[in-house]
Amino acid sequence: MNDRSELNAIIRETQKILKSYPVFGTHELPVLPTRTKEKPMKSVTAASKEQILAPVREKALVCQDCRLCKTRNSVVFGEGSLDAELVFVGEGPGRDEDKQGRPFVGAAGNLLNKMITAMQMTREEVYICNVVKCRPPQNRPPEPDEVAACGGYLESQLLTIRPKIVCALGKTAASALLQTEAPMSALRGKTFDWKGLTMVVTYHPAYLLRNPSAKKEVWIDMLRVLEMLGRPVPAV
Ligand code: URA
């Protein structure tokens, strides 16, 4: 019995008793209307998130808001689950990504895939995107005005998906999102609030390709992410 029907049973019992004492009457004791099933909290479905992001993607695909549009082959908007609990944000597309129109498909992408697998997750269940959606020539870091021009797309992605954790990969992503010039050493191992979302920072996979000894630090960061997600933490 739920609280409401229990209360109604008590009221009915009370009415019976009061009826035997007509002086009290019973009309002041209305039975509560029986409530139909509790309305479930409306959750934003992946389909409605897609409705929000589709026009944003369409706009990005023809964007000419900065000089990177002149040298790009494709706009690399991002991909993955719109229900993702975890979003990885990289710096910007490289040569392979620019060719294929997909994020993290080159050497750094292979390493990111390995990280995701080691976390006992799949690439399909996370979301992966970049600070800038077009490849900076010679893979140079994006300029501040390029980051700013692309900022609205990233913000739409993150605030629509609303993951439990945003993981910034490397200094460019961390600086762009947190508006900080702090070094990686000061950012790793901490939790930040980004417009109401929880954000963490770790090394970029491309950095790990150049500095494999830092892989263990990234693994520590990813174990922390798993703990924060309430997921099983794999034994190494
Ligand atoms: N590096 C990035 O930051 N993003 C990619 O998509 C690929 C390499």
Short mmCIF file of C-alpha atoms and ligand atoms in Angstrom, two decimals:
data_model
loop_
_atom_site.label_atom_id
_atom_site.label_comp_id
_atom_site.label_asym_id
_atom_site.label_seq_id
_atom_site.Cartn_x
_atom_site.Cartn_y
_atom_site.Cartn_z
CA MET A 1 0.00 0.00 0.00
CA ASN A 2 1.33 3.45 -0.81
CA ASP A 3 1.04 6.49 1.45
CA ARG A 4 -1.98 7.89 -0.35
CA SER A 5 -4.12 4.73 -0.25
CA GLU A 6 -3.09 4.18 3.37
CA LEU A 7 -4.27 7.72 4.16
CA ASN A 8 -7.57 7.14 2.31
CA ALA A 9 -8.15 3.92 4.29
CA ILE A 10 -7.62 5.87 7.51
CA ILE A 11 -10.02 8.62 6.32
CA ARG A 12 -12.69 6.03 5.45
CA GLU A 13 -12.29 4.37 8.84
CA THR A 14 -12.57 7.80 10.49
CA GLN A 15 -15.68 8.57 8.41
CA LYS A 16 -17.28 5.33 9.61
CA ILE A 17 -16.57 6.23 13.21
CA LEU A 18 -17.79 9.81 12.74
CA LYS A 19 -21.02 8.58 11.08
CA SER A 20 -21.90 6.92 14.34
CA TYR A 21 -21.59 10.38 15.91
CA PRO A 22 -23.78 12.38 13.47
CA VAL A 23 -23.00 15.63 15.19
CA PHE A 24 -19.57 15.74 13.53
CA GLY A 25 -20.79 15.08 9.99
CA THR A 26 -18.39 13.63 7.43
CA HIS A 27 -18.32 16.23 4.69
CA GLU A 28 -15.15 17.92 5.97
CA LEU A 29 -13.20 14.77 5.30
CA PRO A 30 -12.95 14.36 1.55
CA VAL A 31 -11.10 11.32 0.34
CA LEU A 32 -7.98 12.28 -1.56
CA PRO A 33 -8.28 11.68 -5.30
CA THR A 34 -6.45 8.46 -6.10
CA ARG A 35 -3.33 9.49 -7.91
CA THR A 36 -2.49 7.82 -11.17
CA LYS A 37 1.07 6.59 -11.67
CA GLU A 38 3.82 9.07 -10.80
CA LYS A 39 4.84 11.02 -13.88
CA PRO A 40 8.37 9.96 -14.77
CA MET A 41 10.99 12.74 -14.89
CA LYS A 42 11.31 13.80 -18.50
CA SER A 43 14.72 12.71 -19.73
CA VAL A 44 16.19 14.22 -22.87
CA THR A 45 16.45 11.43 -25.37
CA ALA A 46 19.26 10.94 -27.85
CA ALA A 47 16.69 11.63 -30.58
CA SER A 48 15.85 15.05 -29.19
CA LYS A 49 19.54 15.80 -28.68
CA GLU A 50 20.05 14.90 -32.34
CA GLN A 51 17.29 17.35 -33.25
CA ILE A 52 19.21 20.06 -31.43
CA LEU A 53 22.62 19.13 -32.81
CA ALA A 54 21.65 18.42 -36.43
CA PRO A 55 21.31 22.11 -37.38
CA VAL A 56 24.50 22.92 -35.44
CA ARG A 57 26.35 20.27 -37.47
CA GLU A 58 24.80 21.55 -40.72
CA LYS A 59 26.05 25.05 -39.90
CA ALA A 60 29.53 23.78 -38.99
CA LEU A 61 29.82 21.83 -42.25
CA VAL A 62 29.67 25.07 -44.26
CA CYS A 63 31.32 27.31 -41.66
CA GLN A 64 33.60 30.06 -42.92
CA ASP A 65 34.07 31.87 -39.63
CA CYS A 66 37.87 31.56 -39.58
CA ARG A 67 40.81 31.04 -41.93
CA LEU A 68 40.89 27.26 -41.35
CA CYS A 69 37.98 26.87 -43.78
CA LYS A 70 40.35 27.80 -46.64
CA THR A 71 42.69 24.83 -46.13
CA ARG A 72 40.37 22.12 -44.85
CA ASN A 73 39.16 19.10 -46.81
CA SER A 74 36.45 18.24 -44.31
CA VAL A 75 34.83 19.64 -41.26
CA VAL A 76 35.31 17.15 -38.42
CA PHE A 77 32.29 17.84 -36.24
CA GLY A 78 32.57 14.91 -33.81
CA GLU A 79 30.99 11.52 -33.36
CA GLY A 80 29.68 9.06 -30.81
CA SER A 81 26.74 8.54 -28.54
CA LEU A 82 24.57 11.52 -27.70
CA ASP A 83 23.78 9.66 -24.47
CA ALA A 84 27.48 9.46 -23.65
CA GLU A 85 28.46 9.68 -20.01
CA LEU A 86 31.97 10.59 -21.11
CA VAL A 87 33.06 13.06 -23.80
CA PHE A 88 36.67 13.39 -24.92
CA VAL A 89 37.69 16.76 -26.33
CA GLY A 90 40.89 16.92 -28.40
CA GLU A 91 42.67 19.81 -30.06
CA GLY A 92 41.75 19.68 -33.73
CA PRO A 93 41.71 17.33 -36.70
CA GLY A 94 45.02 16.10 -38.10
CA ARG A 95 45.72 14.91 -41.63
CA ASP A 96 43.83 11.59 -41.33
CA GLU A 97 40.85 13.20 -39.63
CA ASP A 98 40.72 15.95 -42.28
CA LYS A 99 40.71 13.25 -44.98
CA GLN A 100 38.03 11.11 -43.37
CA GLY A 101 35.89 13.75 -41.66
CA ARG A 102 36.05 11.80 -38.39
CA PRO A 103 37.86 12.65 -35.14
CA PHE A 104 40.82 10.67 -33.82
CA VAL A 105 41.24 8.15 -36.62
CA GLY A 106 45.05 8.45 -37.05
CA ALA A 107 47.86 7.29 -34.78
CA ALA A 108 46.65 9.36 -31.81
CA GLY A 109 43.17 7.97 -32.44
CA ASN A 110 44.48 4.40 -32.27
CA LEU A 111 45.93 5.15 -28.89
CA LEU A 112 42.71 6.81 -27.73
CA ASN A 113 40.82 3.68 -28.86
CA LYS A 114 43.20 1.55 -26.77
CA MET A 115 42.60 3.78 -23.76
CA ILE A 116 38.83 3.44 -24.18
CA THR A 117 39.08 -0.34 -24.53
CA ALA A 118 41.30 -0.56 -21.44
CA MET A 119 38.56 1.33 -19.60
CA GLN A 120 36.20 -1.48 -20.63
CA MET A 121 34.21 0.99 -22.65
CA THR A 122 33.59 1.28 -26.38
CA ARG A 123 34.18 4.12 -28.78
CA GLU A 124 30.49 3.95 -29.71
CA GLU A 125 29.35 4.70 -26.17
CA VAL A 126 31.50 7.79 -25.66
CA TYR A 127 31.52 11.00 -27.70
CA ILE A 128 34.67 12.38 -29.28
CA CYS A 129 35.18 15.87 -30.66
CA ASN A 130 37.73 18.65 -30.88
CA VAL A 131 38.14 22.29 -29.92
CA VAL A 132 38.38 23.26 -33.60
CA LYS A 133 36.52 21.38 -36.28
CA CYS A 134 38.92 22.13 -39.15
CA ARG A 135 42.54 21.06 -39.47
CA PRO A 136 45.10 23.73 -38.70
CA PRO A 137 47.78 23.67 -41.43
CA GLN A 138 50.81 21.50 -40.59
CA ASN A 139 48.95 20.44 -37.43
CA ARG A 140 49.95 23.64 -35.67
CA PRO A 141 47.95 24.46 -32.52
CA PRO A 142 44.85 26.49 -33.33
CA GLU A 143 45.15 30.26 -32.89
CA PRO A 144 43.03 31.94 -30.19
CA ASP A 145 40.70 33.52 -32.79
CA GLU A 146 40.19 30.11 -34.43
CA VAL A 147 39.36 28.57 -31.04
CA ALA A 148 36.94 31.42 -30.37
CA ALA A 149 35.29 31.11 -33.79
CA CYS A 150 34.64 27.39 -33.17
CA GLY A 151 33.67 27.79 -29.50
CA GLY A 152 29.92 27.85 -30.11
CA TYR A 153 29.96 24.44 -31.80
CA LEU A 154 31.83 22.81 -28.93
CA GLU A 155 29.61 24.48 -26.38
CA SER A 156 26.48 23.24 -28.18
CA GLN A 157 27.88 19.71 -28.29
CA LEU A 158 28.77 19.59 -24.60
CA LEU A 159 25.66 21.33 -23.30
CA THR A 160 23.39 19.17 -25.45
CA ILE A 161 25.02 15.84 -24.64
CA ARG A 162 25.50 16.82 -20.99
CA PRO A 163 27.87 13.96 -20.16
CA LYS A 164 28.77 13.08 -16.58
CA ILE A 165 32.38 13.89 -17.42
CA VAL A 166 34.14 15.98 -20.03
CA CYS A 167 37.74 14.86 -20.44
CA ALA A 168 39.98 17.48 -22.03
CA LEU A 169 42.83 15.83 -23.91
CA GLY A 170 45.89 18.03 -23.69
CA LYS A 171 46.72 21.63 -23.06
CA THR A 172 44.84 23.17 -26.00
CA ALA A 173 41.51 21.61 -24.98
CA ALA A 174 42.08 22.36 -21.30
CA SER A 175 43.07 25.98 -21.96
CA ALA A 176 40.19 26.55 -24.38
CA LEU A 177 37.56 25.20 -22.00
CA LEU A 178 38.95 26.47 -18.72
CA GLN A 179 40.34 29.75 -20.05
CA THR A 180 43.61 29.10 -18.30
CA GLU A 181 47.27 29.12 -19.15
CA ALA A 182 48.06 26.77 -16.25
CA PRO A 183 50.42 23.93 -17.16
CA MET A 184 49.18 20.35 -17.44
CA SER A 185 50.91 19.50 -14.17
CA ALA A 186 48.57 21.94 -12.38
CA LEU A 187 45.44 20.69 -14.15
CA ARG A 188 45.73 16.89 -13.99
CA GLY A 189 44.20 15.11 -11.01
CA LYS A 190 41.71 17.90 -10.38
CA THR A 191 38.00 18.24 -11.09
CA PHE A 192 36.67 21.40 -12.71
CA ASP A 193 33.23 22.81 -13.27
CA TRP A 194 32.60 23.77 -16.87
CA LYS A 195 29.19 25.45 -17.22
CA GLY A 196 27.70 22.96 -14.78
CA LEU A 197 29.49 19.92 -16.21
CA THR A 198 32.29 18.05 -14.50
CA MET A 199 35.57 18.29 -16.32
CA VAL A 200 38.94 16.58 -15.95
CA VAL A 201 42.17 17.02 -17.84
CA THR A 202 44.73 14.50 -19.04
CA TYR A 203 47.55 14.32 -21.57
CA HIS A 204 46.74 14.25 -25.27
CA PRO A 205 47.30 10.83 -26.92
CA ALA A 206 49.70 12.50 -29.40
CA TYR A 207 51.82 13.57 -26.41
CA LEU A 208 51.81 9.94 -25.25
CA LEU A 209 53.10 8.82 -28.64
CA ARG A 210 56.08 11.12 -28.08
CA ASN A 211 56.35 10.41 -24.34
CA PRO A 212 55.20 6.82 -23.73
CA SER A 213 56.32 6.99 -20.09
CA ALA A 214 53.38 9.36 -19.40
CA LYS A 215 50.90 6.57 -20.25
CA LYS A 216 50.80 5.47 -16.62
CA GLU A 217 49.74 8.96 -15.56
CA VAL A 218 46.94 8.95 -18.12
CA TRP A 219 45.86 5.54 -16.85
CA ILE A 220 45.67 6.95 -13.32
CA ASP A 221 43.51 9.78 -14.72
CA MET A 222 41.25 7.29 -16.52
CA LEU A 223 40.85 5.15 -13.39
CA ARG A 224 39.68 8.29 -11.63
CA VAL A 225 37.21 8.94 -14.44
CA LEU A 226 35.85 5.38 -14.11
CA GLU A 227 35.47 5.83 -10.37
CA MET A 228 33.62 9.12 -10.92
CA LEU A 229 31.34 7.40 -13.44
CA GLY A 230 30.65 4.64 -10.93
CA ARG A 231 32.00 2.07 -13.38
CA PRO A 232 34.09 -0.98 -12.54
CA VAL A 233 37.74 -0.11 -12.21
CA PRO A 234 39.75 -2.75 -14.12
CA ALA A 235 42.62 -4.39 -12.30
CA VAL A 236 45.87 -3.90 -14.21
N1 URA B 1 44.37 15.11 -32.52
C1 URA B 1 43.29 15.76 -32.08
O1 URA B 1 43.37 16.60 -31.19
N2 URA B 1 42.13 15.48 -32.60
C2 URA B 1 41.97 14.58 -33.54
O2 URA B 1 40.84 14.38 -33.98
C3 URA B 1 43.10 13.89 -33.98
C4 URA B 1 44.30 14.16 -33.47
#
